[in-house]
Short mmCIF file of C-alpha atoms and ligand atoms in Angstrom, two decimals:
data_model
loop_
_atom_site.label_atom_id
_atom_site.label_comp_id
_atom_site.label_asym_id
_atom_site.label_seq_id
_atom_site.Cartn_x
_atom_site.Cartn_y
_atom_site.Cartn_z
CA MET A 26 13.31 -12.97 -8.87
CA LYS A 27 12.64 -15.30 -5.99
CA ILE A 28 10.56 -14.35 -3.21
CA TYR A 29 9.67 -17.25 -0.68
CA ASN A 30 5.75 -17.64 0.04
CA THR A 31 4.12 -18.10 3.13
CA LEU A 32 1.26 -19.58 1.34
CA SER A 33 3.19 -22.64 -0.51
CA LYS A 34 5.98 -22.57 2.22
CA ARG A 35 8.55 -22.20 -0.73
CA LYS A 36 10.86 -20.02 -2.46
CA GLU A 37 8.94 -19.35 -6.40
CA GLU A 38 10.57 -17.49 -8.83
CA PHE A 39 8.27 -13.88 -8.98
CA VAL A 40 6.22 -13.56 -11.86
CA PRO A 41 4.25 -10.27 -12.13
CA LEU A 42 -0.19 -9.98 -12.57
CA LYS A 43 0.47 -7.52 -15.48
CA GLU A 44 4.77 -7.06 -17.10
CA GLY A 45 5.95 -5.08 -15.88
CA LYS A 46 3.84 -3.85 -13.39
CA VAL A 47 3.88 -4.67 -9.48
CA LYS A 48 1.49 -4.16 -6.96
CA MET A 49 2.01 -4.35 -3.64
CA TYR A 50 -0.21 -3.62 0.18
CA VAL A 51 1.50 -3.70 3.53
CA CYS A 52 -0.73 -3.34 6.03
CA GLY A 53 0.77 -0.23 7.76
CA PRO A 54 0.98 0.26 11.66
CA THR A 55 -1.71 1.86 13.99
CA VAL A 56 -2.06 5.50 15.07
CA TYR A 57 -1.36 6.32 18.87
CA ASN A 58 1.95 6.24 19.43
CA LEU A 59 5.51 6.46 18.01
CA ILE A 60 6.59 3.86 16.31
CA HIS A 61 9.36 1.35 18.05
CA ILE A 62 12.30 0.60 15.77
CA GLY A 63 9.67 -3.65 15.80
CA ASN A 64 7.62 -1.47 13.33
CA ALA A 65 10.29 0.65 11.75
CA ARG A 66 12.09 -3.43 9.95
CA PRO A 67 8.45 -4.36 7.95
CA MET A 68 9.24 0.29 6.74
CA ILE A 69 12.49 -0.44 6.11
CA VAL A 70 12.55 -3.57 4.64
CA PHE A 71 9.86 -3.38 2.56
CA ASP A 72 10.74 -0.45 1.17
CA THR A 73 13.13 -2.05 0.12
CA VAL A 74 11.78 -4.84 -1.50
CA ARG A 75 10.02 -1.83 -3.39
CA ARG A 76 13.41 0.10 -4.36
CA TYR A 77 14.52 -2.86 -5.99
CA MET A 78 11.76 -3.99 -8.86
CA GLU A 79 12.04 -0.30 -9.66
CA HIS A 80 15.71 -0.79 -10.46
CA LYS A 81 14.79 -3.67 -12.55
CA GLY A 82 12.90 -1.53 -13.99
CA TYR A 83 9.43 -2.53 -12.41
CA GLU A 84 6.58 0.07 -11.92
CA VAL A 85 5.71 -0.99 -8.57
CA ASN A 86 2.24 0.18 -7.24
CA PHE A 87 3.16 0.31 -3.03
CA VAL A 88 -0.65 0.88 -1.17
CA SER A 89 0.25 1.39 2.66
CA ASN A 90 -2.35 1.92 5.24
CA PHE A 91 -2.73 4.00 8.04
CA THR A 92 -5.34 1.84 10.52
CA ASP A 93 -6.67 5.00 12.12
CA VAL A 94 -9.77 4.16 13.99
CA ASP A 95 -8.95 1.55 16.90
CA ASP A 96 -9.40 0.57 20.95
CA LYS A 97 -6.61 1.75 21.92
CA ILE A 98 -6.90 4.69 20.27
CA ILE A 99 -10.13 5.82 21.37
CA LYS A 100 -8.41 4.50 24.68
CA LYS A 101 -5.54 7.56 24.65
CA ALA A 102 -7.93 10.00 22.77
CA LEU A 103 -10.87 9.81 26.13
CA GLU A 104 -7.28 9.69 28.45
CA GLU A 105 -6.40 12.96 26.38
CA GLY A 106 -9.89 14.03 26.36
CA VAL A 107 -10.01 15.19 22.04
CA ASP A 108 -11.24 12.92 19.03
CA SER A 109 -9.67 9.63 18.21
CA SER A 110 -8.35 11.63 14.81
CA VAL A 111 -6.76 14.43 17.16
CA ILE A 112 -5.02 11.10 17.64
CA SER A 113 -5.26 9.17 14.13
CA GLU A 114 -3.45 12.77 12.77
CA ARG A 115 -1.56 13.43 15.60
CA TYR A 116 1.12 10.06 14.99
CA ILE A 117 0.61 9.66 11.29
CA GLU A 118 2.65 13.27 11.05
CA GLU A 119 4.88 12.31 13.22
CA CYS A 120 5.33 8.19 11.68
CA LYS A 121 5.95 10.38 8.17
CA LYS A 122 8.54 12.19 9.57
CA ASP A 123 10.78 9.16 11.14
CA MET A 124 9.25 7.36 7.85
CA LYS A 125 11.39 10.11 6.66
CA ALA A 126 14.64 10.79 8.81
CA MET A 127 14.54 6.79 7.96
CA ASN A 128 14.93 7.38 3.88
CA VAL A 129 11.52 5.65 3.74
CA ARG A 130 9.04 6.56 0.14
CA PRO A 131 5.90 7.56 0.78
CA ALA A 132 3.12 4.77 -0.51
CA THR A 133 1.98 6.28 -3.86
CA THR A 134 -1.22 5.91 -1.48
CA HIS A 135 -1.99 6.17 2.08
CA PRO A 136 -5.10 5.41 2.75
CA LYS A 137 -7.01 5.80 5.89
CA ALA A 138 -9.00 3.14 6.95
CA THR A 139 -11.90 5.71 7.99
CA GLN A 140 -12.09 7.51 5.01
CA GLU A 141 -12.95 4.20 3.98
CA ILE A 142 -15.80 3.20 5.39
CA ASP A 143 -18.59 3.53 3.00
CA GLY A 144 -16.53 0.56 0.95
CA MET A 145 -16.60 -1.27 3.99
CA LEU A 146 -20.17 -1.39 4.39
CA GLU A 147 -20.46 -2.91 0.30
CA MET A 148 -17.95 -5.59 1.23
CA ILE A 149 -19.81 -6.78 4.32
CA ASN A 150 -22.94 -6.22 2.06
CA THR A 151 -21.49 -8.67 -0.03
CA LEU A 152 -20.30 -11.11 2.13
CA ILE A 153 -24.06 -11.13 3.54
CA GLU A 154 -25.59 -11.80 0.45
CA LYS A 155 -22.70 -14.57 -0.34
CA GLY A 156 -24.35 -16.87 2.53
CA HIS A 157 -20.48 -15.91 3.72
CA ALA A 158 -21.56 -12.95 6.85
CA TYR A 159 -24.49 -13.03 9.16
CA ALA A 160 -25.10 -9.42 11.39
CA ALA A 161 -26.48 -11.09 15.07
CA GLU A 162 -29.41 -9.63 16.92
CA ASP A 163 -26.89 -6.71 17.84
CA GLY A 164 -26.21 -5.82 15.10
CA THR A 165 -22.46 -7.34 14.92
CA VAL A 166 -21.75 -9.24 11.91
CA TYR A 167 -19.96 -11.77 11.48
CA PHE A 168 -17.89 -13.22 8.94
CA ARG A 169 -19.30 -17.73 8.94
CA THR A 170 -15.05 -18.81 8.49
CA ARG A 171 -16.41 -23.03 7.88
CA SER A 172 -18.15 -21.16 4.97
CA PHE A 173 -15.20 -20.82 3.26
CA LYS A 174 -13.26 -23.56 1.84
CA GLY A 175 -9.78 -22.63 1.79
CA TYR A 176 -9.94 -20.75 5.71
CA GLY A 177 -6.32 -21.97 6.72
CA LYS A 178 -4.22 -22.46 2.73
CA LEU A 179 -1.91 -19.02 4.33
CA SER A 180 -1.53 -19.85 8.54
CA HIS A 181 -0.96 -23.31 7.57
CA LYS A 182 -3.81 -23.99 9.86
CA ASN A 183 -6.56 -26.25 10.94
CA LEU A 184 -10.22 -25.89 11.03
CA ASP A 185 -10.41 -28.73 13.33
CA ASP A 186 -7.43 -27.38 15.47
CA LEU A 187 -8.51 -23.96 15.89
CA GLN A 188 -11.57 -24.93 16.64
CA GLY A 189 -11.18 -26.57 19.87
CA GLY A 190 -7.99 -24.00 20.19
CA ASN A 191 -10.52 -20.84 20.18
CA ARG A 192 -13.63 -23.29 21.52
CA SER A 193 -12.58 -20.52 25.27
CA LEU A 194 -14.63 -18.06 23.45
CA LEU A 195 -18.02 -19.47 24.27
CA VAL A 196 -18.91 -18.51 27.72
CA SER A 197 -16.95 -15.49 27.53
CA GLY A 198 -19.92 -13.80 25.89
CA GLU A 199 -19.70 -13.98 22.02
CA ASP A 200 -22.95 -16.86 22.33
CA GLN A 201 -24.41 -15.21 19.14
CA LYS A 202 -21.87 -16.46 17.29
CA GLU A 203 -22.93 -19.37 14.93
CA ASP A 204 -19.08 -20.79 15.86
CA PRO A 205 -16.30 -19.85 17.97
CA LEU A 206 -13.99 -19.89 14.58
CA ASP A 207 -16.32 -15.88 13.20
CA PHE A 208 -14.84 -13.65 13.40
CA VAL A 209 -15.45 -10.07 13.16
CA LEU A 210 -16.19 -7.87 10.10
CA TRP A 211 -18.72 -4.64 11.84
CA LYS A 212 -19.81 -3.96 15.46
CA PRO A 213 -22.18 -2.18 17.73
CA ARG A 214 -20.33 1.15 19.03
CA LYS A 215 -19.62 2.16 22.86
CA GLU A 216 -20.42 4.92 25.00
CA GLY A 217 -18.08 7.89 23.73
CA GLU A 218 -16.79 5.38 20.45
CA PRO A 219 -16.67 6.93 17.23
CA TYR A 220 -19.37 5.77 14.69
CA TRP A 221 -20.38 4.85 11.72
CA GLU A 222 -24.69 4.52 10.38
CA SER A 223 -25.49 1.07 9.05
CA PRO A 224 -27.81 -1.02 7.86
CA TRP A 225 -26.81 -3.08 10.72
CA CYS A 226 -26.29 -0.67 13.75
CA LYS A 227 -23.96 2.39 14.50
CA GLY A 228 -21.06 0.96 14.84
CA ARG A 229 -16.91 0.58 13.21
CA PRO A 230 -15.83 -2.00 11.29
CA GLY A 231 -13.13 -5.12 12.21
CA TRP A 232 -9.70 -4.88 11.91
CA HIS A 233 -9.19 -7.18 9.00
CA ILE A 234 -11.69 -6.18 6.29
CA GLU A 235 -10.01 -2.47 6.79
CA CYS A 236 -6.90 -4.16 4.89
CA SER A 237 -9.47 -6.12 2.18
CA VAL A 238 -11.25 -2.78 0.74
CA MET A 239 -8.48 -1.02 0.71
CA SER A 240 -6.11 -3.18 -1.38
CA LYS A 241 -8.70 -3.88 -3.25
CA LYS A 242 -9.86 0.05 -3.77
CA TYR A 243 -6.34 0.84 -4.57
CA LEU A 244 -4.46 -1.90 -6.45
CA GLY A 245 -8.07 -4.55 -7.49
CA GLU A 246 -9.33 -6.71 -6.72
CA GLU A 247 -5.88 -9.10 -7.21
CA ILE A 248 -2.49 -8.17 -5.85
CA ASP A 249 0.99 -10.09 -6.66
CA ILE A 250 2.54 -8.65 -2.73
CA HIS A 251 0.79 -8.84 0.12
CA ALA A 252 2.96 -8.99 2.78
CA GLY A 253 3.76 -7.87 6.85
CA GLY A 254 5.17 -8.42 10.03
CA GLU A 255 5.05 -12.26 11.00
CA ASP A 256 2.76 -12.24 13.65
CA LEU A 257 -0.14 -10.69 11.04
CA ILE A 258 -0.14 -14.34 9.56
CA PHE A 259 -2.91 -15.58 12.00
CA PRO A 260 -5.10 -14.33 12.35
CA HIS A 261 -5.61 -10.64 10.40
CA HIS A 262 -4.32 -12.12 7.44
CA GLU A 263 -5.67 -15.95 6.93
CA ASN A 264 -9.04 -13.27 7.21
CA GLU A 265 -7.89 -10.54 5.48
CA ILE A 266 -7.59 -13.59 2.29
CA ALA A 267 -11.24 -15.05 3.76
CA GLN A 268 -12.71 -11.60 2.96
CA SER A 269 -11.46 -11.04 0.00
CA GLU A 270 -11.57 -14.00 -2.23
CA ALA A 271 -15.20 -15.05 -0.67
CA ALA A 272 -16.31 -11.33 -2.04
CA ASN A 273 -14.42 -10.90 -5.05
CA GLU A 274 -14.31 -14.78 -5.62
CA LYS A 275 -10.62 -14.87 -6.85
CA PRO A 276 -7.05 -15.14 -5.49
CA PHE A 277 -6.48 -12.46 -3.92
CA ALA A 278 -2.22 -12.02 -2.84
CA ARG A 279 -0.46 -14.03 -5.23
CA TYR A 280 2.88 -13.71 -3.23
CA TRP A 281 2.55 -13.41 1.18
CA MET A 282 5.35 -11.60 2.16
CA HIS A 283 6.52 -11.74 6.26
CA ASN A 284 9.54 -10.85 7.92
CA ALA A 285 10.43 -12.24 11.64
CA PHE A 286 10.31 -9.86 14.34
CA LEU A 287 13.17 -7.20 15.18
CA ASN A 288 13.96 -8.79 18.48
CA ILE A 289 15.13 -7.20 22.38
CA ASP A 290 17.07 -10.08 25.27
CA ASN A 291 15.34 -12.26 22.80
CA ARG A 292 11.91 -11.40 22.72
CA LYS A 293 9.11 -9.99 20.21
CA MET A 294 9.86 -6.21 20.69
CA SER A 295 6.16 -4.24 21.80
CA LYS A 296 4.52 -1.62 22.30
CA SER A 297 2.27 -4.23 25.50
CA ALA A 298 5.22 -5.04 27.29
CA GLY A 299 6.35 -2.65 27.33
CA ASN A 300 10.47 -3.68 26.20
CA PHE A 301 10.90 -1.29 23.14
CA PHE A 302 12.22 1.86 21.43
CA THR A 303 10.83 4.37 19.50
CA VAL A 304 13.02 5.72 16.07
CA ARG A 305 13.01 8.67 17.93
CA ASP A 306 14.83 7.63 20.51
CA ILE A 307 16.99 6.16 18.89
CA SER A 308 17.63 8.28 16.54
CA GLU A 309 18.97 10.35 20.31
CA THR A 310 21.75 8.88 19.63
CA TYR A 311 22.54 7.69 15.57
CA ASP A 312 21.72 8.80 12.16
CA LEU A 313 18.88 6.74 11.58
CA GLN A 314 20.67 5.80 8.79
CA VAL A 315 22.77 3.02 10.96
CA LEU A 316 19.62 1.84 11.59
CA ARG A 317 18.91 1.56 8.40
CA PHE A 318 21.74 -0.17 7.86
CA PHE A 319 21.43 -2.40 10.95
CA MET A 320 17.91 -4.05 9.77
CA LEU A 321 19.68 -4.56 6.01
CA SER A 322 22.03 -6.26 8.19
CA ALA A 323 19.84 -9.32 8.53
CA HIS A 324 17.47 -11.20 6.00
CA TYR A 325 14.42 -9.98 6.34
CA ARG A 326 12.70 -13.65 7.62
CA SER A 327 15.49 -14.25 10.18
CA PRO A 328 15.04 -12.67 14.11
CA LEU A 329 16.79 -9.76 14.64
CA ASN A 330 17.47 -8.85 17.80
CA PHE A 331 18.27 -5.81 18.96
CA SER A 332 21.71 -4.93 20.90
CA ALA A 333 24.12 -1.78 21.98
CA GLU A 334 26.88 -4.26 20.13
CA LEU A 335 24.98 -5.06 16.98
CA MET A 336 24.16 -1.04 16.95
CA GLU A 337 27.98 0.16 16.86
CA ALA A 338 28.55 -2.81 14.13
CA ALA A 339 26.27 -1.90 12.13
CA SER A 340 27.40 2.21 12.12
CA ASN A 341 30.88 0.79 12.21
CA GLY A 342 29.93 -0.91 8.20
CA TYR A 343 27.87 1.97 7.22
CA HIS A 344 29.91 5.05 7.93
CA ARG A 345 33.00 2.37 6.45
CA ILE A 346 30.86 3.01 2.87
CA VAL A 347 30.52 6.79 3.47
CA THR A 348 34.47 7.19 3.98
CA CYS A 349 34.75 5.20 1.43
CA VAL A 350 31.91 7.65 -0.83
CA GLU A 351 33.72 11.01 0.75
CA ASN A 352 37.66 9.09 -0.18
CA LEU A 353 36.18 9.11 -3.24
CA ASN A 354 35.18 12.77 -3.56
CA TYR A 355 37.74 13.81 -1.87
CA LEU A 356 40.03 12.00 -5.16
CA LEU A 357 37.88 13.64 -7.30
CA GLN A 358 38.27 17.51 -6.19
CA SER A 359 41.60 17.53 -6.28
CA ILE A 360 43.02 16.75 -10.22
CA PRO A 361 42.65 19.85 -11.94
CA GLY A 362 41.23 19.77 -14.57
CA GLN A 363 37.99 18.63 -16.33
CA ASP A 364 39.80 17.75 -19.97
CA GLY A 365 42.61 15.89 -20.47
CA GLU A 366 44.50 12.81 -19.98
CA SER A 367 42.94 12.08 -16.32
CA ALA A 368 39.04 11.73 -17.58
CA SER A 369 39.88 9.55 -20.36
CA VAL A 370 40.04 5.46 -18.99
CA SER A 371 42.72 4.14 -19.01
CA GLY A 372 43.66 0.59 -20.50
CA GLU A 373 44.30 -0.94 -16.95
CA GLU A 374 41.02 1.05 -15.51
CA LYS A 375 38.65 -0.89 -18.13
CA GLU A 376 39.70 -3.96 -16.92
CA LEU A 377 38.96 -3.33 -12.76
CA LEU A 378 36.25 -1.56 -13.64
CA LYS A 379 35.12 -5.14 -15.55
CA GLU A 380 36.14 -7.10 -11.56
CA ALA A 381 34.26 -3.66 -10.04
CA ASP A 382 31.18 -5.86 -12.53
CA GLY A 383 31.23 -8.70 -10.19
CA PHE A 384 30.18 -7.02 -7.21
CA GLU A 385 26.66 -5.48 -8.31
CA ALA A 386 26.10 -9.32 -9.70
CA LYS A 387 26.82 -11.01 -6.48
CA PHE A 388 24.99 -7.93 -5.30
CA ASP A 389 22.15 -8.22 -7.62
CA GLU A 390 22.36 -12.06 -7.34
CA ALA A 391 21.60 -11.99 -3.40
CA MET A 392 18.69 -9.93 -4.37
CA GLU A 393 17.35 -11.98 -6.08
CA ASP A 394 17.53 -14.10 -4.29
CA ASP A 395 14.47 -13.27 -1.54
CA PHE A 396 15.47 -10.23 -0.76
CA ASN A 397 19.09 -11.30 1.03
CA THR A 398 20.14 -8.25 2.35
CA ALA A 399 22.98 -9.37 4.71
CA ASP A 400 24.83 -11.19 1.60
CA ALA A 401 24.18 -7.91 -0.32
CA LEU A 402 25.40 -5.18 2.45
CA ALA A 403 28.16 -7.51 2.29
CA ALA A 404 28.27 -7.51 -1.75
CA ILE A 405 29.19 -3.87 -0.82
CA PHE A 406 31.97 -4.01 1.73
CA GLU A 407 33.57 -6.29 -1.36
CA LEU A 408 33.30 -3.35 -3.06
CA VAL A 409 34.02 -0.79 -1.15
CA LYS A 410 37.37 -2.89 0.31
CA PHE A 411 38.07 -3.05 -3.53
CA VAL A 412 37.71 0.89 -4.19
CA ASN A 413 39.90 1.69 -1.82
CA LEU A 414 42.25 -0.85 -2.68
CA HIS A 415 43.04 0.60 -6.37
CA ALA A 416 41.06 4.35 -6.66
CA SER A 417 44.71 6.29 -6.42
CA SER A 418 44.99 10.13 -6.70
CA GLY A 419 47.50 8.93 -9.79
CA SER A 420 43.24 7.98 -10.51
CA GLY A 421 40.81 9.58 -13.19
CA ARG A 422 38.96 11.59 -12.80
CA GLU A 423 36.04 8.28 -15.10
CA PHE A 424 37.03 5.31 -13.31
CA LEU A 425 36.44 6.92 -9.63
CA GLU A 426 33.03 8.49 -11.62
CA ALA A 427 32.81 5.34 -12.47
CA LEU A 428 33.15 3.58 -8.73
CA LYS A 429 31.67 6.66 -7.36
CA SER A 430 28.58 5.99 -8.93
CA ARG A 431 28.87 1.78 -8.80
CA ILE A 432 28.54 2.31 -4.43
CA VAL A 433 26.09 5.07 -4.41
CA THR A 434 24.12 2.98 -6.94
CA LEU A 435 24.34 -0.45 -4.90
CA SER A 436 23.40 1.44 -1.51
CA ASP A 437 20.39 4.20 -2.70
CA ILE A 438 18.78 0.36 -3.74
CA CYS A 439 19.17 -0.04 0.03
CA GLY A 440 18.06 3.03 0.67
CA LEU A 441 21.23 4.02 1.61
CA VAL A 442 22.12 7.53 1.96
CA VAL A 443 25.95 7.52 1.29
CA GLU A 444 27.13 10.57 0.02
CA LYS A 445 26.93 13.15 3.17
CA LYS A 446 25.44 16.17 1.74
CA GLU A 447 25.88 19.51 2.97
CA GLU A 448 25.50 19.87 7.01
CA MET A 449 23.19 22.33 8.14
CA LEU A 450 24.53 25.73 8.99
CA GLU A 451 24.12 26.99 12.38
CA SER A 452 22.46 29.73 11.09
CA GLU A 453 20.24 27.66 9.52
CA ILE A 454 18.92 25.61 12.30
CA GLU A 455 18.62 28.68 14.01
CA ALA A 456 16.99 30.15 11.64
CA LEU A 457 14.66 27.47 11.78
CA ILE A 458 14.01 27.60 15.72
CA ASN A 459 12.74 30.58 15.27
CA GLU A 460 9.78 30.35 13.42
CA ARG A 461 9.01 27.62 14.74
CA GLN A 462 8.72 29.78 18.31
CA ALA A 463 6.57 32.04 15.99
CA ALA A 464 4.46 29.55 15.36
CA ARG A 465 3.98 28.42 18.74
CA LYS A 466 3.24 30.93 19.19
CA ALA A 467 0.58 32.76 16.24
CA LYS A 468 -0.82 28.64 18.26
CA ASN A 469 0.61 27.38 14.69
CA PHE A 470 1.03 24.11 16.04
CA ALA A 471 1.23 22.54 12.24
CA ARG A 472 3.81 24.78 11.04
CA ALA A 473 5.91 23.93 14.81
CA ASP A 474 5.66 20.30 13.86
CA GLU A 475 5.95 20.43 10.27
CA ILE A 476 10.05 22.20 11.66
CA ARG A 477 10.73 20.08 13.59
CA GLY A 478 10.17 18.06 11.49
CA GLU A 479 12.52 19.21 8.93
CA LEU A 480 15.03 19.40 11.02
CA LEU A 481 14.36 15.47 12.27
CA ALA A 482 14.92 14.76 8.25
CA LYS A 483 18.96 16.87 7.76
CA GLY A 484 20.11 14.85 11.71
CA ILE A 485 18.58 18.23 14.40
CA ILE A 486 16.67 17.00 17.42
CA LEU A 487 15.87 20.19 19.47
CA GLU A 488 14.68 19.48 22.35
CA ASP A 489 12.26 21.93 24.09
CA THR A 490 13.79 22.89 28.16
CA ARG A 491 12.80 25.61 30.92
CA GLU A 492 16.29 27.47 29.24
CA GLY A 493 14.43 27.18 26.04
CA VAL A 494 15.46 24.98 22.58
CA LYS A 495 18.28 22.89 22.82
CA TRP A 496 19.55 21.96 19.57
CA LYS A 497 21.99 18.72 18.45
CA ARG A 498 23.06 17.04 16.19
CA ALA A 499 22.09 13.07 15.84
P1 LIG B 528 1.03 -2.73 14.32
O1 LIG B 528 1.10 -1.08 14.27
O2 LIG B 528 1.32 -3.52 15.58
O3 LIG B 528 -0.34 -2.88 13.95
O4 LIG B 528 2.31 -3.49 13.95
C1 LIG B 528 2.71 -3.46 12.46
C2 LIG B 528 3.41 -3.09 11.68
O5 LIG B 528 4.70 -3.60 12.32
C3 LIG B 528 3.22 -5.03 11.23
O6 LIG B 528 3.78 -5.19 10.93
C4 LIG B 528 3.25 -5.81 12.20
O7 LIG B 528 3.99 -6.75 12.46
C5 LIG B 528 5.68 -5.30 12.72
N1 LIG B 528 5.40 -5.33 13.78
C6 LIG B 528 5.16 -4.83 15.03
N2 LIG B 528 5.94 -5.69 16.17
C7 LIG B 528 6.78 -5.97 15.39
C8 LIG B 528 8.87 -6.56 15.72
N3 LIG B 528 8.59 -6.34 17.18
N4 LIG B 528 9.28 -7.04 14.99
C9 LIG B 528 9.07 -6.85 13.47
N5 LIG B 528 7.76 -6.62 13.11
C10 LIG B 528 7.07 -5.76 13.71
ZN1 LIG B 529 -3.50 -5.23 7.38
#
């Protein structure tokens, strides 16, 4: 299995630290709003990497955090006049619903930054003791960037170029730093902000130290893969390496994987630019399996431009697989008995199944080459074409089952659900809506939200209107 490593700028053969095991950390979202489909790209891509590795027999310990203390969360909390934990908890729950609806599996552990402050204080302390960090007069703790020899190795930046680029920081009130390249590990609280006690000041952690600490706690000092969007290479991941390697005196992650941006009109989709669609927005028009198919139709290191046309193409592509499985199910249902002639595979069918194995091999070959999901999907299409050509009312049961299992297995590695479960009956939907209304009346908003999530996961969207609750299928 080959992985492109941002550290070496090359594809490298994947060799895990421990045979058969993978320790993987993916930087998760900052939770102050519903996630947009740019945030969904790393979720879908790295969930697919995890699924493929598991398919190959690896045991994957997959950790992905929620950043639940941040300026944007605090700002939103102040606007709403609530505690910032109310905001972060709300959007963690919403994010989990979106993940479920995109068939992104929950991580082995989803740590939250605010629950890991002790570990952060400990690592900052170690860094101070080892001479890699210092506290300024106001209690801010900085990392002494030049004390870490490998600084710049991930982003392939040169310290002196960075020095030039950062000079302006000196005049923006950060003159208590020894060097403009130094970055914050701990900062003093401002009025109205959440804070924790520390030896340096009442305050809160910097963003980078959070991931170094959560990765260490849940995966250990050395891990196999660290991943995220390419905007995280610098400074976030560069700083994580500096902190972790300076504190632990061990190499941090062996492979660094970064997905390219999801763009819109060739510009990065982002909250701050305002050019975004939330996953929830998309779910009103499309089955989120279509979004997943769309994301995987490009290689994860290529920029992907979002457009209605490409979503339509993705919808057609996805439904071509679904229809093929439906046809197979129809043919299977039409076969009268379980035993007899139709149950065994004929000589000709054996030959055909051998041929079908070739598509599986193609799929694997694409995935082994740095997770080329675009080519992997193309291999599924070839298989679909083959099935459409060779499966008929004259085919035997075992043959049809074998074809179906190949399509479903390959799709499942991509996290694509291609065999539609029974749709929810209207009566079931109405019953859940009634239960939700009752829960809201009883101010049990957690249950009410849970029901909304359950329905969303089954493709039912609720809309609260003045005339009452309306629902529709995605
Ligand atoms: P954030 O909440 O901004 O920290 O982002 C969470 C994750 O989403 C990070 O891995 C980001 O790199 C990634 N991300 C944010 N915007 C995009 C985008 N437009 N395309 C791809 N990945 C993105
Ligand atoms: Zn991170």
